[in-house]
Short mmCIF file of C-alpha atoms in Angstrom, two decimals:
data_model
loop_
_atom_site.label_atom_id
_atom_site.label_comp_id
_atom_site.label_asym_id
_atom_site.label_seq_id
_atom_site.Cartn_x
_atom_site.Cartn_y
_atom_site.Cartn_z
CA SER C 1374 -91.56 -108.65 50.11
CA GLY C 1375 -90.79 -111.44 52.63
CA CYS C 1376 -91.19 -108.99 55.51
CA MET C 1377 -92.45 -110.53 58.75
CA PHE C 1378 -95.54 -109.00 60.34
CA GLY C 1379 -95.96 -108.67 64.09
CA LEU C 1380 -98.45 -107.36 66.61
CA ARG C 1381 -98.10 -105.49 69.84
CA PRO C 1382 -101.50 -106.45 71.30
CA VAL C 1383 -100.99 -105.25 74.86
CA PRO C 1384 -100.71 -101.90 76.67
CA ALA C 1385 -97.28 -100.49 77.45
CA THR C 1386 -98.00 -100.72 81.18
CA GLY C 1387 -97.51 -104.50 81.19
CA ILE C 1388 -98.87 -107.70 79.69
CA SER C 1389 -102.25 -109.20 80.49
CA PRO C 1390 -102.58 -112.44 82.43
CA GLU C 1391 -101.40 -115.21 80.15
CA THR C 1392 -104.82 -116.66 79.30
CA ASP C 1393 -106.25 -113.28 78.37
CA PHE C 1394 -103.10 -112.51 76.40
CA ARG C 1395 -103.38 -115.74 74.43
CA ASN C 1396 -107.07 -115.21 73.69
CA SER C 1397 -106.43 -111.64 72.60
CA VAL C 1398 -103.76 -112.73 70.13
CA ILE C 1399 -106.01 -115.40 68.64
CA ALA C 1400 -108.85 -112.90 68.29
CA ARG C 1401 -106.67 -110.42 66.44
CA GLU C 1402 -105.36 -113.15 64.14
CA LEU C 1403 -108.93 -114.15 63.36
CA LEU C 1404 -109.61 -110.55 62.44
CA LEU C 1405 -106.54 -110.36 60.20
CA GLY C 1406 -107.09 -113.74 58.59
CA ARG C 1407 -103.50 -114.82 59.28
CA LYS C 1408 -101.11 -115.65 62.06
CA ALA C 1409 -98.69 -113.03 63.26
CA ASP C 1410 -94.99 -113.81 62.85
CA ILE C 1411 -93.98 -111.77 65.91
CA ILE C 1412 -95.82 -110.98 69.15
CA THR C 1413 -94.56 -108.25 71.48
CA THR C 1414 -94.56 -108.85 75.21
CA TRP C 1415 -93.59 -106.36 77.92
CA ARG C 1416 -91.82 -107.53 81.05
CA ASN C 1417 -90.90 -105.99 84.36
CA TRP C 1418 -87.30 -105.22 85.25
CA ASP C 1419 -86.99 -107.90 87.94
CA PRO C 1420 -87.48 -111.48 86.68
CA ALA C 1421 -88.54 -112.52 90.21
CA THR C 1422 -91.84 -110.71 89.58
CA GLU C 1423 -92.42 -112.27 86.15
CA ASN C 1424 -92.75 -115.51 84.21
CA THR C 1425 -92.26 -116.29 80.53
CA THR C 1426 -95.44 -118.26 79.87
CA ALA C 1427 -96.57 -115.93 77.09
CA GLU C 1428 -93.18 -116.15 75.38
CA LEU C 1429 -93.27 -119.94 75.59
CA GLN C 1430 -96.78 -119.93 74.08
CA CYS C 1431 -95.46 -117.82 71.22
CA ILE C 1432 -92.61 -120.22 70.51
CA GLN C 1433 -94.84 -123.30 70.74
CA GLY C 1434 -97.31 -121.67 68.39
CA GLY C 1435 -94.72 -120.86 65.75
CA ARG C 1436 -94.47 -117.15 66.57
CA LEU C 1437 -91.40 -115.17 67.61
CA PRO C 1438 -91.72 -113.40 70.96
CA LEU C 1439 -90.36 -109.84 71.01
CA LEU C 1440 -89.62 -109.58 74.72
CA THR C 1441 -89.39 -105.90 75.59
CA TRP C 1442 -87.56 -105.09 78.81
CA PRO C 1443 -87.75 -101.40 79.75
CA LEU C 1444 -86.33 -99.75 82.82
CA PRO C 1445 -89.18 -99.06 85.27
CA ALA C 1446 -89.81 -95.80 87.08
CA SER C 1447 -88.63 -97.50 90.29
CA VAL C 1448 -85.09 -97.68 88.90
CA PRO C 1449 -83.59 -94.25 89.54
CA ALA C 1450 -82.40 -91.95 86.80
CA GLY C 1451 -78.82 -92.71 85.89
CA ALA C 1452 -79.34 -96.44 86.52
CA ASN C 1453 -77.20 -97.16 83.49
CA ALA C 1454 -74.19 -96.32 85.65
CA GLY C 1455 -75.39 -98.97 88.09
CA ILE C 1456 -75.63 -101.53 85.29
CA THR C 1457 -72.08 -100.78 84.24
CA ALA C 1458 -70.91 -101.10 87.83
CA GLY C 1459 -72.49 -104.55 88.19
CA THR C 1460 -75.19 -103.44 90.65
CA TYR C 1461 -77.93 -105.18 88.67
CA ASP C 1462 -76.01 -108.26 87.54
CA ALA C 1463 -78.31 -110.67 89.39
CA ILE C 1464 -81.39 -109.22 87.66
CA ILE C 1465 -79.74 -109.30 84.23
CA TYR C 1466 -78.47 -112.84 84.80
CA GLY C 1467 -81.94 -113.93 85.94
CA TRP C 1468 -83.48 -112.74 82.70
CA GLY C 1469 -80.69 -114.43 80.78
CA GLN C 1470 -81.54 -117.72 82.45
CA ALA C 1471 -85.24 -117.23 81.71
CA VAL C 1472 -84.86 -116.57 77.99
CA ALA C 1473 -82.19 -119.22 77.53
CA ALA C 1474 -84.53 -121.79 79.09
CA LEU C 1475 -87.21 -121.07 76.47
CA GLY C 1476 -85.13 -122.96 73.91
CA GLY C 1477 -86.62 -121.34 70.82
CA LEU C 1478 -85.52 -118.05 69.30
CA VAL C 1479 -86.35 -114.99 71.41
CA LEU C 1480 -86.14 -111.42 70.12
CA PHE C 1481 -84.90 -109.49 73.17
CA ARG C 1482 -85.40 -105.71 73.19
CA PRO C 1483 -83.80 -104.27 76.34
CA MET C 1484 -83.99 -100.59 77.28
CA PRO C 1485 -85.95 -99.47 74.20
CA ASP C 1486 -86.02 -95.85 73.07
CA ALA C 1487 -83.00 -94.83 75.12
CA ASN C 1488 -82.91 -91.53 73.29
CA ALA C 1489 -86.31 -90.76 74.84
CA ASP C 1490 -85.55 -92.21 78.29
CA PRO C 1491 -84.31 -89.94 81.11
CA ASN C 1492 -82.24 -92.85 82.43
CA PHE C 1493 -80.10 -92.80 79.32
CA GLY C 1494 -80.83 -89.91 77.00
CA PRO C 1495 -78.29 -87.44 78.36
CA SER C 1496 -75.52 -90.04 78.52
CA PRO C 1497 -75.10 -92.21 75.41
CA ALA C 1498 -71.64 -93.39 76.44
CA THR C 1499 -72.85 -95.04 79.64
CA TYR C 1500 -75.86 -96.46 77.80
CA ILE C 1501 -73.47 -98.20 75.41
CA THR C 1502 -71.40 -99.73 78.19
CA SER C 1503 -74.62 -100.82 79.93
CA TRP C 1504 -75.89 -102.51 76.75
CA GLN C 1505 -72.58 -104.27 76.19
CA ARG C 1506 -72.57 -105.60 79.75
CA ILE C 1507 -76.14 -106.91 79.42
CA TRP C 1508 -75.25 -108.56 76.10
CA THR C 1509 -72.11 -110.15 77.54
CA ILE C 1510 -73.90 -111.53 80.61
CA ILE C 1511 -76.69 -113.08 78.52
CA LYS C 1512 -75.07 -113.95 75.20
CA GLY C 1513 -71.32 -113.52 75.50
CA SER C 1514 -68.89 -116.40 75.11
CA PRO C 1515 -67.25 -117.82 78.25
CA THR C 1516 -64.12 -115.84 77.37
CA GLN C 1517 -66.08 -112.58 76.99
CA PHE C 1518 -68.02 -113.28 80.18
CA ALA C 1519 -64.83 -113.95 82.15
CA ALA C 1520 -63.37 -110.65 80.93
CA LEU C 1521 -66.19 -108.53 82.42
CA SER C 1522 -64.98 -105.80 84.75
CA PRO C 1523 -66.20 -105.80 87.40
CA ALA C 1524 -66.69 -109.56 87.24
CA CYS C 1525 -70.21 -110.98 87.17
CA THR C 1526 -70.58 -113.39 90.09
CA ALA C 1527 -74.22 -114.35 89.46
CA GLY C 1528 -73.24 -117.67 87.88
CA PRO C 1529 -71.31 -119.23 84.99
CA ALA C 1530 -71.47 -117.90 81.44
CA LEU C 1531 -74.90 -118.40 79.87
CA SER C 1532 -73.90 -117.93 76.21
CA ALA C 1533 -77.59 -117.94 75.21
CA THR C 1534 -77.39 -118.41 71.45
CA ASN C 1535 -81.20 -118.50 71.13
CA VAL C 1536 -81.43 -114.79 71.98
CA ASP C 1537 -81.35 -112.06 69.31
CA PHE C 1538 -80.67 -108.58 70.72
CA VAL C 1539 -82.90 -105.90 69.19
CA TRP C 1540 -81.49 -102.37 69.44
CA ALA C 1541 -84.41 -99.93 69.16
CA MET C 1542 -84.39 -96.15 69.12
CA ALA C 1543 -87.32 -93.72 69.12
CA GLN C 1544 -88.04 -91.66 66.02
CA ARG C 1545 -88.53 -88.52 68.10
CA PRO C 1546 -86.19 -88.29 71.09
CA THR C 1547 -87.36 -86.15 73.99
CA VAL C 1548 -84.25 -86.04 76.16
CA ALA C 1549 -81.35 -86.16 73.68
CA ALA C 1550 -78.63 -83.76 74.78
CA GLY C 1551 -75.76 -82.11 72.97
CA GLY C 1552 -77.02 -82.98 69.49
CA ASN C 1553 -76.94 -86.73 70.09
CA THR C 1554 -78.11 -88.80 67.12
CA TRP C 1555 -79.03 -92.48 66.86
CA ALA C 1556 -75.39 -93.25 66.18
CA SER C 1557 -74.49 -91.80 69.59
CA TYR C 1558 -76.26 -94.74 71.22
CA PHE C 1559 -75.20 -97.55 68.87
CA PRO C 1560 -73.44 -100.21 71.00
CA GLY C 1561 -71.52 -101.71 68.09
CA ALA C 1562 -72.45 -104.23 65.40
CA ALA C 1563 -70.92 -107.09 67.41
CA TYR C 1564 -73.55 -106.54 70.13
CA VAL C 1565 -76.65 -106.22 67.92
CA ASP C 1566 -78.70 -108.79 65.98
CA TRP C 1567 -81.47 -106.42 64.82
CA ILE C 1568 -81.57 -102.65 64.33
CA ALA C 1569 -85.02 -101.28 65.08
CA LEU C 1570 -86.96 -98.04 64.97
CA ASP C 1571 -90.04 -97.16 67.02
CA THR C 1572 -92.00 -94.71 64.91
CA TYR C 1573 -95.63 -93.65 64.65
CA ASN C 1574 -97.71 -91.49 62.35
CA LEU C 1575 -97.94 -88.63 64.84
CA SER C 1576 -99.82 -85.45 64.11
CA PRO C 1577 -98.68 -82.94 63.11
CA PRO C 1578 -97.17 -83.70 60.67
CA THR C 1579 -98.95 -86.73 59.26
CA GLN C 1580 -96.51 -89.17 57.75
CA THR C 1581 -96.61 -92.27 55.55
CA ILE C 1582 -94.55 -95.35 56.38
CA ASP C 1583 -92.25 -94.12 53.60
CA THR C 1584 -91.34 -90.91 55.43
CA LEU C 1585 -91.22 -92.65 58.80
CA ILE C 1586 -88.54 -95.04 57.50
CA THR C 1587 -86.44 -92.42 55.75
CA THR C 1588 -86.68 -89.56 58.25
CA GLY C 1589 -86.70 -89.08 61.97
CA ASP C 1590 -84.10 -88.61 64.70
CA PHE C 1591 -85.38 -85.10 65.31
CA VAL C 1592 -82.56 -83.81 67.49
CA SER C 1593 -83.69 -80.22 67.02
CA PRO C 1594 -86.49 -78.57 65.06
CA GLY C 1595 -85.90 -78.89 61.35
CA SER C 1596 -83.17 -81.51 61.55
CA SER C 1597 -83.53 -85.16 60.56
CA HIS C 1598 -81.50 -88.15 59.46
CA ASN C 1599 -82.34 -90.99 57.10
CA TRP C 1600 -82.75 -94.07 59.30
CA TYR C 1601 -82.91 -96.54 56.42
CA ALA C 1602 -79.89 -95.12 54.61
CA THR C 1603 -77.93 -95.01 57.85
CA TYR C 1604 -78.42 -98.65 58.86
CA ALA C 1605 -79.37 -100.72 55.80
CA GLY C 1606 -76.35 -102.85 55.00
CA THR C 1607 -74.83 -102.71 58.51
CA ARG C 1608 -72.92 -105.92 59.11
CA GLN C 1609 -71.68 -107.82 62.11
CA PRO C 1610 -67.91 -108.44 62.39
CA GLY C 1611 -68.35 -111.82 60.71
CA GLY C 1612 -69.95 -110.20 57.68
CA GLU C 1613 -73.58 -111.12 58.36
CA GLN C 1614 -75.97 -108.31 57.46
CA ILE C 1615 -78.02 -107.03 60.39
CA PRO C 1616 -81.74 -106.96 59.51
CA LEU C 1617 -83.85 -103.89 60.18
CA MET C 1618 -87.12 -103.89 62.09
CA ILE C 1619 -89.92 -101.40 62.67
CA ALA C 1620 -90.48 -102.54 66.26
CA GLU C 1621 -93.40 -100.19 66.92
CA THR C 1622 -95.57 -98.31 64.47
CA GLY C 1623 -99.17 -97.25 64.01
CA CYS C 1624 -101.67 -94.74 62.76
CA ARG C 1625 -104.70 -93.12 64.41
CA GLU C 1626 -107.94 -92.09 62.75
CA ALA C 1627 -108.23 -88.56 61.39
CA ASP C 1628 -111.00 -87.72 63.87
CA ASP C 1629 -109.18 -89.02 66.96
CA PRO C 1630 -108.55 -86.44 69.70
CA GLY C 1631 -105.29 -84.58 69.11
CA VAL C 1632 -105.01 -85.52 65.43
CA THR C 1633 -104.80 -82.52 63.11
CA GLY C 1634 -104.20 -82.20 59.39
CA GLN C 1635 -104.78 -85.88 58.61
CA THR C 1636 -107.01 -86.35 55.57
CA PHE C 1637 -106.92 -90.14 55.28
CA SER C 1638 -108.24 -93.08 57.30
CA LYS C 1639 -106.17 -95.60 59.15
CA ALA C 1640 -107.17 -98.23 56.58
CA THR C 1641 -105.77 -96.05 53.79
CA TRP C 1642 -102.51 -95.57 55.71
CA LEU C 1643 -102.17 -99.31 56.26
CA ALA C 1644 -102.81 -100.11 52.60
CA GLN C 1645 -100.24 -97.53 51.59
CA ALA C 1646 -97.72 -98.97 54.05
CA GLN C 1647 -98.17 -102.43 52.55
CA ALA C 1648 -97.56 -101.03 49.08
CA LEU C 1649 -94.48 -99.02 50.08
CA LEU C 1650 -92.59 -101.53 52.23
CA PRO C 1651 -91.15 -103.53 49.28
CA LYS C 1652 -89.05 -100.44 48.49
CA TYR C 1653 -87.04 -101.22 51.64
CA PRO C 1654 -85.78 -104.81 51.38
CA ALA C 1655 -83.53 -104.51 54.43
CA VAL C 1656 -86.63 -104.11 56.62
CA ALA C 1657 -87.25 -107.72 57.61
CA ALA C 1658 -90.02 -107.17 60.16
CA VAL C 1659 -92.74 -104.65 61.01
CA VAL C 1660 -94.59 -104.83 64.33
CA TYR C 1661 -97.87 -102.92 64.51
CA THR C 1662 -99.14 -101.50 67.80
CA ASP C 1663 -102.61 -103.02 67.93
CA ALA C 1664 -103.60 -101.39 71.20
CA VAL C 1665 -105.07 -98.36 72.91
CA LEU C 1666 -102.32 -96.32 74.54
CA PRO C 1667 -102.26 -92.95 76.30
CA THR C 1668 -101.20 -91.49 72.94
CA GLY C 1669 -104.36 -92.70 71.23
CA ASP C 1670 -106.23 -95.62 69.68
CA TRP C 1671 -103.84 -97.44 67.35
CA ARG C 1672 -105.92 -100.60 66.91
CA LEU C 1673 -106.12 -102.07 63.42
CA ASP C 1674 -109.90 -102.27 63.17
CA THR C 1675 -111.13 -98.72 63.85
CA SER C 1676 -111.78 -97.74 60.21
CA PRO C 1677 -115.20 -98.61 58.75
CA GLY C 1678 -115.22 -102.19 57.56
CA PRO C 1679 -115.89 -105.70 58.88
CA ALA C 1680 -117.31 -106.04 62.36
CA VAL C 1681 -114.79 -106.15 65.18
CA ILE C 1682 -114.07 -109.66 66.44
CA SER C 1683 -114.31 -109.67 70.24
CA ASP C 1684 -111.38 -111.10 72.21
CA ASP C 1685 -113.82 -112.26 74.94
CA PRO C 1686 -114.63 -115.96 74.33
CA ALA C 1687 -117.94 -115.53 76.15
CA ALA C 1688 -119.01 -112.99 73.50
CA ASN C 1689 -117.38 -114.73 70.56
CA PRO C 1690 -118.42 -118.35 69.92
CA THR C 1691 -115.97 -118.63 67.01
CA LEU C 1692 -113.08 -117.73 69.28
CA ALA C 1693 -114.32 -120.01 72.05
CA ALA C 1694 -114.57 -122.93 69.62
CA ALA C 1695 -111.12 -122.19 68.23
CA ILE C 1696 -109.56 -122.17 71.69
CA THR C 1697 -111.25 -125.43 72.67
CA TRP C 1698 -110.69 -127.21 69.36
CA ALA C 1699 -107.02 -126.38 68.99
CA ALA C 1700 -105.99 -127.39 72.51
CA GLY C 1701 -105.80 -123.78 73.54
CA GLY C 1702 -105.62 -122.50 69.99
CA TYR C 1703 -102.22 -121.00 70.56
CA PHE C 1704 -100.06 -124.09 70.59
CA ASP C 1705 -100.39 -125.63 67.13
CA ARG C 1706 -97.66 -124.15 64.95
CA ARG C 1707 -99.52 -125.44 61.86
CA MET C 1708 -102.67 -123.45 62.65
CA LYS C 1709 -104.12 -121.34 59.85
CA VAL C 1710 -107.04 -118.94 59.75
CA LEU C 1711 -109.45 -119.23 56.83
CA THR C 1712 -112.66 -117.43 55.85
CA ASP C 1713 -115.38 -118.55 53.48
CA GLY C 1714 -117.51 -116.54 51.07
CA ALA C 1715 -120.15 -115.96 53.74
CA GLY C 1716 -117.65 -114.31 56.06
CA ASN C 1717 -117.40 -117.23 58.48
CA VAL C 1718 -114.02 -117.71 60.14
CA TYR C 1719 -112.36 -121.07 60.70
CA LEU C 1720 -109.17 -122.32 62.29
CA VAL C 1721 -107.63 -125.27 60.47
CA THR C 1722 -104.30 -127.05 60.46
CA ASP C 1723 -102.06 -127.83 57.55
CA PRO C 1724 -102.04 -131.41 56.28
CA PRO C 1725 -99.47 -133.63 58.03
CA GLY C 1726 -95.98 -133.00 56.77
CA ASN C 1727 -96.54 -129.33 55.85
#
């Protein structure tokens, strides 16, 4: 179908130290038998407490980083009003500098799941103005930057053309007020490069990727809207079609705690998802949550099947050799993962020129 496949290999509480993060990604790619097109990273609000080493590793290794930038609990509820007022301009500008300096394309997902975030859920209008200010500070033209009110005094216009803004809503909002739908939070096609949905096979009810894509936005019990039909074909002012992304998705096992009414394994759900996705050509990327979260174990390899490949080099000689042989393993954009008939796993590079 031409759909890119991505992994979210880290917990929502923050990314691992960069070396562990790199090794974890390589281990999961060895398990899958392919490189991921997209790797999700999670970053703190203040760039002074962060670095972008993992994102740089992604770019150097031929993967797209999906840099997710949520509001932390330390930012008080209603912080979107502070963004609009320019209170956080220095922080926003600092992140703009960081992602612009990476050079390669960065998928930037600020303030995800606003319809499930108490900072924004009750007030879509101020969320929209906050998003537009963030976009203008990081990506706006010098003319757009100069027109900001209040003015941004953190520095000159960045106009970071290597940054794609990913607008992501939650399938099931928890704080939406007054019947707000996804459209209530849409900042405008001129300010969005990707339209994304964060959606999981939650139980009950159990859902296929088919129903996750075409339903959701549960504003009140019994109500839903067709996400795919709503946004497929959305175009920017210049006419370019905005691609769709499933920025977070996953399935648990039927016997996981809290799962009821599910009669199929995770492996069956994944196979079905692969078969169904070609029905939705506007979906250009799917990012799977390959992690254990407070909501459950979403990892790819929990169904019966091949042995789990450890992401600890000390316990996995294949991984250790791959990391050593490939100058860190993560940096060669030509790297491929191959398996032989005996189940052995190898990392190889394409012939020169490929």
